[in-house]
mmCIF file with all atom_site columns, C-alpha atoms in Angstrom:
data_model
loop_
_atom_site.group_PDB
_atom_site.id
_atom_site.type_symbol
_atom_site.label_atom_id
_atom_site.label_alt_id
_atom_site.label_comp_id
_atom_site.label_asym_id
_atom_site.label_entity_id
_atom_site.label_seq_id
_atom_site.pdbx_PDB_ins_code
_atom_site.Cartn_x
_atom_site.Cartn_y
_atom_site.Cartn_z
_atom_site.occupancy
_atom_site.B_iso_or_equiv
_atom_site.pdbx_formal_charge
_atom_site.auth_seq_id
_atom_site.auth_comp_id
_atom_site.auth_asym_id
_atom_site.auth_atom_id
_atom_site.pdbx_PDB_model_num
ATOM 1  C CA . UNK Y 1 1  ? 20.491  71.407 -82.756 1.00 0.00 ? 168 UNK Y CA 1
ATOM 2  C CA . UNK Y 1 2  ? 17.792  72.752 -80.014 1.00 0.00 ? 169 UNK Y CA 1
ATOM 3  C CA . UNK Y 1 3  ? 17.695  71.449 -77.098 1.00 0.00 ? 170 UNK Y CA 1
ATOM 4  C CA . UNK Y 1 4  ? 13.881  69.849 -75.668 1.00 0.00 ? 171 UNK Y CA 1
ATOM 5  C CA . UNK Y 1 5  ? 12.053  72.471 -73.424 1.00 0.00 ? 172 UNK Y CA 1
ATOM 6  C CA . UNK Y 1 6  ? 12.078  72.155 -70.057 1.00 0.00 ? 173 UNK Y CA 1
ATOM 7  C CA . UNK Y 1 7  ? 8.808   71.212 -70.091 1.00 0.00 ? 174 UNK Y CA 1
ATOM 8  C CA . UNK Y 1 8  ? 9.758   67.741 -71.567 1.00 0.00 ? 175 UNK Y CA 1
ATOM 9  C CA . UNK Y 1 9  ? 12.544  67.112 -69.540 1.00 0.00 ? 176 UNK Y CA 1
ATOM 10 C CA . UNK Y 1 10 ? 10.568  67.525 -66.622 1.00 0.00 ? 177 UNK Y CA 1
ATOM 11 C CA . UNK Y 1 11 ? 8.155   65.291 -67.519 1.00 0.00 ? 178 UNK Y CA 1
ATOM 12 C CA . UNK Y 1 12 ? 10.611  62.374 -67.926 1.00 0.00 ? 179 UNK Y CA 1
ATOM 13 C CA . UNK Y 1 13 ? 12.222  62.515 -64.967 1.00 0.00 ? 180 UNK Y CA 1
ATOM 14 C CA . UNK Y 1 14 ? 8.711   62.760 -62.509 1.00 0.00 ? 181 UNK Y CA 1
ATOM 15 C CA . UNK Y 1 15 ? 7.783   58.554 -62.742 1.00 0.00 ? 182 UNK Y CA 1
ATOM 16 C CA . UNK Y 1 16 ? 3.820   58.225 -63.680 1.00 0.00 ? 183 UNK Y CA 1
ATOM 17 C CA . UNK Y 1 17 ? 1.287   57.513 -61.004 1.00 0.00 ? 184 UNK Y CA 1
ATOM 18 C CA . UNK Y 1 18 ? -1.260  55.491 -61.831 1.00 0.00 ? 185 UNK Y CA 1
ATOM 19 C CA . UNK Y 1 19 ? -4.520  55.412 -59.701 1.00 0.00 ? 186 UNK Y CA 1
ATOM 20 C CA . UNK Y 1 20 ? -7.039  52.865 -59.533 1.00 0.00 ? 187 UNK Y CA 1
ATOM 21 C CA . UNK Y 1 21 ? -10.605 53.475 -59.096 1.00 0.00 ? 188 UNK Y CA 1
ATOM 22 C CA . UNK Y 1 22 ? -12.102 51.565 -56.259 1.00 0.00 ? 189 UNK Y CA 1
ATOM 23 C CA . UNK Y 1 23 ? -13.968 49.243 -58.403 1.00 0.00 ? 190 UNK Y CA 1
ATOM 24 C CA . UNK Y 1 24 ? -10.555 47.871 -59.988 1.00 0.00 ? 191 UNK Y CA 1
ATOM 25 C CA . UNK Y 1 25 ? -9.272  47.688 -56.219 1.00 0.00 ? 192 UNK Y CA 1
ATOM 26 C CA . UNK Y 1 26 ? -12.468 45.576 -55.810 1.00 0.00 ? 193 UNK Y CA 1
ATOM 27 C CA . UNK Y 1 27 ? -11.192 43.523 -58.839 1.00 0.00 ? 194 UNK Y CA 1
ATOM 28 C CA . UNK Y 1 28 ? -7.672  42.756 -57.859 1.00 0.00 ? 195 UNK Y CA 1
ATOM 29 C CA . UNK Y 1 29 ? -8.303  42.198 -54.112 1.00 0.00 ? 196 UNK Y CA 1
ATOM 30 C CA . UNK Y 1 30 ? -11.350 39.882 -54.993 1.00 0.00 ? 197 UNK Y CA 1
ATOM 31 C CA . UNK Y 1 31 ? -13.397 42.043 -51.956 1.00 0.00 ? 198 UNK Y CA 1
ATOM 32 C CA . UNK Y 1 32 ? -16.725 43.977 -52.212 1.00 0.00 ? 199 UNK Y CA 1
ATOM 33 C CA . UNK Y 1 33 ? -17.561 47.280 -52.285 1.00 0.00 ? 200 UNK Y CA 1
ATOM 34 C CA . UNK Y 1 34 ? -18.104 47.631 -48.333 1.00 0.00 ? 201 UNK Y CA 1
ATOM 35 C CA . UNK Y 1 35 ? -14.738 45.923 -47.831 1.00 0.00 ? 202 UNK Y CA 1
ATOM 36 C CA . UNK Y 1 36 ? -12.451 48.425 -49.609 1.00 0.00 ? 203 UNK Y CA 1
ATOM 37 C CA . UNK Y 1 37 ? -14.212 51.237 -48.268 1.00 0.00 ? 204 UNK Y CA 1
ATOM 38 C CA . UNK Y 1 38 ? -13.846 50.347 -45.151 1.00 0.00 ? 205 UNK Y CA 1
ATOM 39 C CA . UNK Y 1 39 ? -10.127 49.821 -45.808 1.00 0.00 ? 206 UNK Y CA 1
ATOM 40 C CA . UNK Y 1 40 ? -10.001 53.317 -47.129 1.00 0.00 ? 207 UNK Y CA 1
ATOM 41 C CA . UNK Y 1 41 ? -11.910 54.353 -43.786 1.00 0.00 ? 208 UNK Y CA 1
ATOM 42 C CA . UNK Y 1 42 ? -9.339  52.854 -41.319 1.00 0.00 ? 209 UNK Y CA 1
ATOM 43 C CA . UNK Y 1 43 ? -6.854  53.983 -43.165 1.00 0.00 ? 210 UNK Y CA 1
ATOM 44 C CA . UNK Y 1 44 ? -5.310  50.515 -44.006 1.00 0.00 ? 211 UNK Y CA 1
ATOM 45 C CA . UNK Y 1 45 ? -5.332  51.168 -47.390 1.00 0.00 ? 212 UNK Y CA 1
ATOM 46 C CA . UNK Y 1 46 ? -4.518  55.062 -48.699 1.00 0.00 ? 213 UNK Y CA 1
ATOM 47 C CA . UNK Y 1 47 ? -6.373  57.261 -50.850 1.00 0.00 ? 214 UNK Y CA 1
ATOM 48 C CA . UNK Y 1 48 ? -6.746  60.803 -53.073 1.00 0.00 ? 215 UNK Y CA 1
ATOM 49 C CA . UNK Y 1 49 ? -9.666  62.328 -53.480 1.00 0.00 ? 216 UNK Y CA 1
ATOM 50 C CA . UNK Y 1 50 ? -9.792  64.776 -56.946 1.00 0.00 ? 217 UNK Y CA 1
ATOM 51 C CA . UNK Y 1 51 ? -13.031 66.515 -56.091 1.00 0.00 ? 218 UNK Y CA 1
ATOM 52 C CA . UNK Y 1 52 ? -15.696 63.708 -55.640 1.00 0.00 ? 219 UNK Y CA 1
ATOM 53 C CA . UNK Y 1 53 ? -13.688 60.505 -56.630 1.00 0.00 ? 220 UNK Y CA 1
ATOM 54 C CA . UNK Y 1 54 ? -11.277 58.586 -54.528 1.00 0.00 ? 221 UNK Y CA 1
ATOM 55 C CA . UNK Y 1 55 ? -8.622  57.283 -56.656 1.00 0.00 ? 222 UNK Y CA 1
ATOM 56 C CA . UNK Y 1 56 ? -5.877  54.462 -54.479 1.00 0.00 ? 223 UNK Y CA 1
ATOM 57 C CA . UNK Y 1 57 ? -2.132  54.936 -56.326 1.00 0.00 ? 224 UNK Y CA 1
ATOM 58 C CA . UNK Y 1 58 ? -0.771  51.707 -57.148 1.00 0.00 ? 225 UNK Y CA 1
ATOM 59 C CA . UNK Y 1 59 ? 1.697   51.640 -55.091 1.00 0.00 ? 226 UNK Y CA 1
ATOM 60 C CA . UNK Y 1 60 ? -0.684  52.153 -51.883 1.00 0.00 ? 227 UNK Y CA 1
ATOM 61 C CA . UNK Y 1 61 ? -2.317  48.646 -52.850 1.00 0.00 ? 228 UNK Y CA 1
ATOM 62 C CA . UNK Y 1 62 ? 1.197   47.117 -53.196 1.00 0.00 ? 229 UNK Y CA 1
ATOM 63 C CA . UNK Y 1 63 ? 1.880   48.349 -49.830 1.00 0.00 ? 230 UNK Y CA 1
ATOM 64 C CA . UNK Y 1 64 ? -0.941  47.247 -48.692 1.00 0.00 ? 231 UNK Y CA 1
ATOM 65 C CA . UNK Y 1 65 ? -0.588  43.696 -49.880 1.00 0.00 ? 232 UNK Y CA 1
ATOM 66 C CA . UNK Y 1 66 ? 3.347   43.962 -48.418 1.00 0.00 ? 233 UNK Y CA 1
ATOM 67 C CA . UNK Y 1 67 ? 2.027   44.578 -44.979 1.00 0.00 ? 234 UNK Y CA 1
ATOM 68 C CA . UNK Y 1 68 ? -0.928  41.818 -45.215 1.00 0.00 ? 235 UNK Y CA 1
ATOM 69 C CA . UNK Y 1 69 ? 1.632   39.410 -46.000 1.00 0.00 ? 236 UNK Y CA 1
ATOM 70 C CA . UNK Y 1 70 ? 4.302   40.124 -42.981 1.00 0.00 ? 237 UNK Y CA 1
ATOM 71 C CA . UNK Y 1 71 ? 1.463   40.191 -40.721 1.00 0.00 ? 238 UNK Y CA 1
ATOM 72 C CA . UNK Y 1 72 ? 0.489   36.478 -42.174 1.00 0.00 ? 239 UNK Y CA 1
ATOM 73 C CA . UNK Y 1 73 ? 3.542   35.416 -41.913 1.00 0.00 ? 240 UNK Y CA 1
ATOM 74 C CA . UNK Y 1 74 ? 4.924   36.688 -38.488 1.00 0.00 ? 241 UNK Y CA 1
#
């Protein structure tokens, strides 16, 4: 019995990072255009760019969200 190729194994131990467009940031935050840009420009919210796209990772809008709501509630 062969084992996988390293290749594979590899693979399944990295977790998947997804990345929303802005437009699906717009979406779940219920904010315009303008709003999560200029969250991206202040640097409240983090980004990628991959040539001419900005993508946000999921987990930067969760952060996000985590530090809106200790703010609220301190």
């Amino acid at each position: 019995m062969a084992s996988p190729p390293p290749a594979v194994l590899h693979k399944e131990a990295v977790p998947a990072l997804d990345l929303l467009t802005a437009p699906q940031v717009m979406a779940r935050l219920q904010l315009s255009r303008s709003a999560v840009y200029d969250l991206l420009r202040t640097g409240q919210l983090t980004s990628i760019t991959l040539g001419r796209a900005r993508r946000i990772p999921t987990h930067a809008l969760t952060d996000f969200i985590r530090t809106r709501l200790e703010q609220e509630a301190a």
